[in-house]
CSV table of C-alpha atoms in Angstrom, one decimal:
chain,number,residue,atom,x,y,z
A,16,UNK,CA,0.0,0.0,0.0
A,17,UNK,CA,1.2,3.3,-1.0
A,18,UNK,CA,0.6,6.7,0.6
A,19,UNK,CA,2.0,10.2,-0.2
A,20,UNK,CA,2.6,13.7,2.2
A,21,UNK,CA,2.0,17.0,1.4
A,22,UNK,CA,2.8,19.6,4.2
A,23,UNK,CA,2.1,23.4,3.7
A,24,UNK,CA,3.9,26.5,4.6
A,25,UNK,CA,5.9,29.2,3.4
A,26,UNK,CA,8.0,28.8,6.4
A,27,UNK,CA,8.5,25.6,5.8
A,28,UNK,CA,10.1,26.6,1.7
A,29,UNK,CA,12.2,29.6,3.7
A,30,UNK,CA,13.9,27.6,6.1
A,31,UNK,CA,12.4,29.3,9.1
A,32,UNK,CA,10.9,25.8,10.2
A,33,UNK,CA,12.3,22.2,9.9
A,34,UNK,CA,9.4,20.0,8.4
A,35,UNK,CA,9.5,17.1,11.5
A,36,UNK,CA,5.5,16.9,10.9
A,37,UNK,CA,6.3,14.7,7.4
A,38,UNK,CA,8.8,12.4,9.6
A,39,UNK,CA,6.6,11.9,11.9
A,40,UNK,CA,3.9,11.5,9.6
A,41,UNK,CA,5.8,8.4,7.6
A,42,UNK,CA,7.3,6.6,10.5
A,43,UNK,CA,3.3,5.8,11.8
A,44,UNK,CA,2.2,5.3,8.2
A,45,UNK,CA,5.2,3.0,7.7
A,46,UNK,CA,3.7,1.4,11.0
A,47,UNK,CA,0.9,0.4,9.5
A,48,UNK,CA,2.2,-1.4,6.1
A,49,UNK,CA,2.0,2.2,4.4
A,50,UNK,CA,4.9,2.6,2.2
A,51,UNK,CA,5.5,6.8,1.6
A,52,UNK,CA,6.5,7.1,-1.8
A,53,UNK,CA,6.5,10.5,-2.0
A,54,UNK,CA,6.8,13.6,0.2
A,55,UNK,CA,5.8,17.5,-0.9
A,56,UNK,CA,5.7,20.6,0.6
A,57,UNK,CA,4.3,24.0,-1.0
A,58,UNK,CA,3.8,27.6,-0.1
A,59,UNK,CA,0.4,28.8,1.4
A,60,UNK,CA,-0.8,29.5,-2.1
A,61,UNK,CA,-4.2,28.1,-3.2
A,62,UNK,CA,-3.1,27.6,-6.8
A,63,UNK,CA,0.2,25.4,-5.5
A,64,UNK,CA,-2.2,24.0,-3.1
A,65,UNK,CA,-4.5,22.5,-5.5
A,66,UNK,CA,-1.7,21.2,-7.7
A,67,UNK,CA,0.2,19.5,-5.7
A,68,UNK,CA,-3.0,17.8,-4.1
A,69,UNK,CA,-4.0,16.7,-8.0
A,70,UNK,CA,-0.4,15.4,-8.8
A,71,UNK,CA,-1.1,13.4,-6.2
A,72,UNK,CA,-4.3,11.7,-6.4
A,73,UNK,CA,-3.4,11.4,-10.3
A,74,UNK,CA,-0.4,9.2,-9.1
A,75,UNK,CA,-3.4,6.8,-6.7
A,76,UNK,CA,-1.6,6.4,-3.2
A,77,UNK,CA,-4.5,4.3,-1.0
A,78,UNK,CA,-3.4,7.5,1.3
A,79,UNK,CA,-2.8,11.3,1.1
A,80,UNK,CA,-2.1,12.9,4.4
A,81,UNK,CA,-1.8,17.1,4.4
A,82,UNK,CA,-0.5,18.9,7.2
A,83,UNK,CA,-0.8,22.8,7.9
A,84,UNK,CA,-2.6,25.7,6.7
A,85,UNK,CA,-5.7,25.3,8.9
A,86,UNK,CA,-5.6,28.6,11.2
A,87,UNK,CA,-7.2,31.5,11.5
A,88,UNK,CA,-5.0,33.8,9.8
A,89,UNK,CA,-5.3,35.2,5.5
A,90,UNK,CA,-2.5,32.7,4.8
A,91,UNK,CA,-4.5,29.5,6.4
A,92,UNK,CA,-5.6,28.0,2.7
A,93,UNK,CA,-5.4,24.9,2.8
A,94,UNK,CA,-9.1,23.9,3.1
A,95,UNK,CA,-10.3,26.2,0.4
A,96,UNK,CA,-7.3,24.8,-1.9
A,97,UNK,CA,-8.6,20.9,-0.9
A,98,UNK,CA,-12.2,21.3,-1.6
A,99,UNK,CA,-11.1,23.5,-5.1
A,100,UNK,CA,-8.8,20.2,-6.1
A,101,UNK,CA,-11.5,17.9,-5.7
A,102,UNK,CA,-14.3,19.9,-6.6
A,103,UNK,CA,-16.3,20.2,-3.6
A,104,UNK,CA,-17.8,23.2,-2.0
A,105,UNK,CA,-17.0,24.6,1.3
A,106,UNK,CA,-19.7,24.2,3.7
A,107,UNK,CA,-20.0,25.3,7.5
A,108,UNK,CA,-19.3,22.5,9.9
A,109,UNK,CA,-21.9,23.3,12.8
A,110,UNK,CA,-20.2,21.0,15.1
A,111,UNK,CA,-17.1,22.8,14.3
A,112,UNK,CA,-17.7,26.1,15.1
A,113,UNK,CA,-19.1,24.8,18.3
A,114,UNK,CA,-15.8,23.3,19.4
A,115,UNK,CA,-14.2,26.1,18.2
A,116,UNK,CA,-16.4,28.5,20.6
A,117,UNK,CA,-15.9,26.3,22.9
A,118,UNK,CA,-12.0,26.5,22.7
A,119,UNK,CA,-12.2,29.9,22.6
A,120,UNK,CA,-14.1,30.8,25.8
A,121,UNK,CA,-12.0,28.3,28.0
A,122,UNK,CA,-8.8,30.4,26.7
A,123,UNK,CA,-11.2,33.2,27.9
A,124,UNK,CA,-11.7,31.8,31.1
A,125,UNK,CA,-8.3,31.0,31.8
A,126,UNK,CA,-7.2,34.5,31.0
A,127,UNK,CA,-4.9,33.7,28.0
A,128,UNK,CA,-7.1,35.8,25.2
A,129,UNK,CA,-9.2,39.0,26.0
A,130,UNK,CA,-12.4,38.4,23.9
A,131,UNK,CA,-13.8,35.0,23.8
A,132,UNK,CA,-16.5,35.7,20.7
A,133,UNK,CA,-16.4,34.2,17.4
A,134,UNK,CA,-15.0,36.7,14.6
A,135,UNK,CA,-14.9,35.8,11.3
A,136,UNK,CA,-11.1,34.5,11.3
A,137,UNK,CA,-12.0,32.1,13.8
A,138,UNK,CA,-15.7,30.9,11.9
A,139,UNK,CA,-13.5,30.4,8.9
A,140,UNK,CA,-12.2,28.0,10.6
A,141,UNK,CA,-15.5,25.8,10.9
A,142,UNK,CA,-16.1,25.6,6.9
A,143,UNK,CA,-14.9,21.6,5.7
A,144,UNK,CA,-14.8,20.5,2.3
A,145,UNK,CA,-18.7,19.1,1.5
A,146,UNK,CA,-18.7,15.5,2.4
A,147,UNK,CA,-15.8,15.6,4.5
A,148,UNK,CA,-15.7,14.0,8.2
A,149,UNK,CA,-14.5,16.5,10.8
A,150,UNK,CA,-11.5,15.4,13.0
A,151,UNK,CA,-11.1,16.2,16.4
A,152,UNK,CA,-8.2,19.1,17.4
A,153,UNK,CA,-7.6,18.3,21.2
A,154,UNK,CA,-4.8,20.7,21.6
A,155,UNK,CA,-5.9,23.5,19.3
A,156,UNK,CA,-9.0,25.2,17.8
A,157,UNK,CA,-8.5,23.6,14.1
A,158,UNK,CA,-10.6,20.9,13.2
A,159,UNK,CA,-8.9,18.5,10.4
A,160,UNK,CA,-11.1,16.6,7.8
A,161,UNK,CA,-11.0,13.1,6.2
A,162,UNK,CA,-12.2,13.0,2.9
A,163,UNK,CA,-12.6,9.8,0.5
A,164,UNK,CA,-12.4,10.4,-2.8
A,165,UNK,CA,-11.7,8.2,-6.3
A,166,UNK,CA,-11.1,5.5,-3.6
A,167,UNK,CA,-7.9,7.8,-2.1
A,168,UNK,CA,-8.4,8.1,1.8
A,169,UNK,CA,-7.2,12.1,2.4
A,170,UNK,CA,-6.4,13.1,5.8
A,171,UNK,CA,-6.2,17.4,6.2
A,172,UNK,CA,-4.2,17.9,9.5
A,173,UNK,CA,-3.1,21.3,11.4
A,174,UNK,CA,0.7,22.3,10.9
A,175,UNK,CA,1.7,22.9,14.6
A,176,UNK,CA,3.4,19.8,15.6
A,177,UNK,CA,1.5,19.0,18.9
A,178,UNK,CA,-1.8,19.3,17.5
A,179,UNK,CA,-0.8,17.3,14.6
A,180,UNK,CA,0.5,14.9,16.6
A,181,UNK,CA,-2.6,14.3,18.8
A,182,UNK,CA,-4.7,14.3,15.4
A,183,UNK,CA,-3.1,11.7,13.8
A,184,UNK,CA,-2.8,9.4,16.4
A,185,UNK,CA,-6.6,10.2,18.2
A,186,UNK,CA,-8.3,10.2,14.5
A,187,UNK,CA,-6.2,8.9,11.8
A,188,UNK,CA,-4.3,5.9,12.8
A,189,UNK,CA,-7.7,4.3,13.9
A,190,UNK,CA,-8.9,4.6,10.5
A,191,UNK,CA,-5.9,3.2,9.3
A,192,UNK,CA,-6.1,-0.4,10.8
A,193,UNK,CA,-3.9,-2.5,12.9
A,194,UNK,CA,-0.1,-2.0,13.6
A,195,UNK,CA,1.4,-4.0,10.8
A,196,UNK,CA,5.2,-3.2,10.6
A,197,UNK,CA,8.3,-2.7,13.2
A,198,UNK,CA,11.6,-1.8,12.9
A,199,UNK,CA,14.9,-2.2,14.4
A,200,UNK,CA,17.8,0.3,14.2
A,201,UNK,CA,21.3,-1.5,13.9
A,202,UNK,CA,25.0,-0.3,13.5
A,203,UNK,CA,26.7,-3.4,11.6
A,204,UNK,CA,30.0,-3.7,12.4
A,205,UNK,CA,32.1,-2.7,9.2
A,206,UNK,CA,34.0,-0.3,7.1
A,207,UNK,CA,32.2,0.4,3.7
A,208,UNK,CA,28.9,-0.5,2.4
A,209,UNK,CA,30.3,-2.0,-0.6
A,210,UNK,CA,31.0,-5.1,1.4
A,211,UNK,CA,27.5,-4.7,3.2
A,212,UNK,CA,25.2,-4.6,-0.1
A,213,UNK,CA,25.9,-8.7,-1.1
A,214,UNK,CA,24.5,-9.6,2.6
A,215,UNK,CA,21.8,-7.3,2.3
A,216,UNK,CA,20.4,-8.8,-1.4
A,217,UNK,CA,20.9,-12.0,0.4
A,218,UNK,CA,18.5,-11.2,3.4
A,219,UNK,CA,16.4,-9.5,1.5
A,220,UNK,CA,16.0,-12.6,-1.0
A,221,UNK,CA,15.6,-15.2,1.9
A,222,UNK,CA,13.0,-12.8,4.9
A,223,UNK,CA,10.0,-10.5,4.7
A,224,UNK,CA,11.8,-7.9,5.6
A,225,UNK,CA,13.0,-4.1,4.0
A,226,UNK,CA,16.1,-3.1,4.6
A,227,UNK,CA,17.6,0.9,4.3
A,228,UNK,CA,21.4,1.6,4.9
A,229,UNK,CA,22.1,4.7,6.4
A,230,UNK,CA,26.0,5.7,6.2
A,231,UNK,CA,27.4,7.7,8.7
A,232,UNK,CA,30.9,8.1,6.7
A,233,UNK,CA,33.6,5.7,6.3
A,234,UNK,CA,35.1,4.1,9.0
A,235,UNK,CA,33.6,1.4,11.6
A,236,UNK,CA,30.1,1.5,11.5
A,237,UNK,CA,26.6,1.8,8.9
A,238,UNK,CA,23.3,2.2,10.3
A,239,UNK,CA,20.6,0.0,9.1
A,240,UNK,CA,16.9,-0.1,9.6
A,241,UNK,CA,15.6,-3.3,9.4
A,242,UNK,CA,11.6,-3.1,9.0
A,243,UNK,CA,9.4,-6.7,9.0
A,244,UNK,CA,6.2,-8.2,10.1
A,245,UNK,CA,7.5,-9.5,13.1
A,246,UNK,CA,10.3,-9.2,15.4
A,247,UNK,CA,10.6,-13.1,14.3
A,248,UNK,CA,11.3,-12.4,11.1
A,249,UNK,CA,13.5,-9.3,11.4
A,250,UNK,CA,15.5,-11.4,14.0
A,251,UNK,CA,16.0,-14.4,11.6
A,252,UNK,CA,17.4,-11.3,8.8
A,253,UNK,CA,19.6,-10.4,11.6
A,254,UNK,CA,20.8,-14.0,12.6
A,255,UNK,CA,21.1,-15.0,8.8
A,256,UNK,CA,23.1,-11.5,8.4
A,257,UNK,CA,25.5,-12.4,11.2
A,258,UNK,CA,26.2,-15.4,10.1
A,259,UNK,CA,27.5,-14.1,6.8
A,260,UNK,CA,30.3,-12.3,9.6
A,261,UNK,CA,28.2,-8.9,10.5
A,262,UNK,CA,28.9,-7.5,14.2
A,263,UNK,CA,25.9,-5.5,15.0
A,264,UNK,CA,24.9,-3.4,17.7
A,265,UNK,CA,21.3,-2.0,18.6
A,266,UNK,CA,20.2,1.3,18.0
A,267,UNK,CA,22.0,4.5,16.1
């Protein structure tokens, strides 16, 4: 099964923020069998919005998970942009815009804002693509939004990395089944991944099991992620790899 990211920000493309949603974002999808074959990030533009999201679904992941753009604020697009790429309108979600006032006038109540009534910046908020599920923001005002469409499951999330966080594993993961993959870090114990490669075609040939090098320079060790069904099966890799003359350690 194949899924694809697409996170949104101009700070994002300026280098004023590190994308660590998208990381985030592929290490649970790869949990559940979901191989990422493609991230993206854009600009808060509706036009680059819209294209990126119809690249995309053109390309068929079973999965399209967006993060950011969902705020208040005149350069919070990303809903209007998702509802223009799949031709939907965008219609107010009354059970939004009461968790939203509801947000709101606890931050009142604790002293944190001064004015606890809905303006229009925060209403905007509330409007989902038509059709679209809302999905639960425990840690901000945003709601997110699953969407099915042409068969691809779309999952809009908020940008900041806490309420994205809470989102995808509260509301998304559950919709994505069971746990299906783990993975192991190991340092193997050797010089070059020259001589590595031969015993990694072999293990891959012989387990159900993927396997990514990671080289942290010449010298003594390269970091590999070993990624299977089972901790059965990625210790037989492991045992089968060692017995080829690998030294490994756990973790990197």
């Amino acid at each position: 099964m194949f899924a694809e990211i697409l996170t949104i920000g101009d700070e994002l493309l300026t280098g004023n923020t590190v994308d660590s949603n998208s990381a985030f974002i592929a290490q649970k999808l790869t949990e559940r069998g979901y191989w990422v074959r493609r991230k993206t990030t854009v600009g808060d533009d509706v036009e680059e919005i819209k294209t990126a999201v119809r690249e995309i679904l053109a390309r068929k992941p079973e999965v399209i998970i967006i993060s950011g753009g969902l705020g208040p604020t005149h350069d919070d697009v990303t809903m209007l942009a998702v509802a223009e790429a799949i031709e939907r309108k965008l219609v107010l979600c009354e059970e939004c815009l009461e968790r939203i006032r509801k947000f709101y006038r606890e931050l009142y109540e604790k002293g944190l804002i001064d004015n606890p009534e809905l303006n229009e910046a925060r209403k905007k908020m509330a409007y989902l693509p038509e059709g679209a599920e809302p999905l639960e923001n425990t840690e901000g005002a945003a709601p997110g939004a699953y969407i099915e469409h042409g068969g691809v499951k779309i999952f809009v999330l908020p940008g900041m990395p806490r309420e994205m966080k809470a989102m995808l594993e509260e509301e998304v993961m559950q919709r994505l089944g069971e746990r299906r993959f783990i993975q192991r870090k190991l340092l193997a114990e050797i010089t070059d991944e020259s001589k590595l490669a031969p015993i990694l075609i072999e293990a891959l040939k012989k387990f159900r099991v993927r396997i990514h090098s990671s080289p942290k320079g010449f010298g003594r060790y390269i970091g590999i992620i070993v990624f299977g069904e089972s901790e059965e099966e990625i210790e037989r890799a492991k045992a089968f790899m060692e017995s080829r003359g690998i030294r490994f350690e756990e973790g990197w």
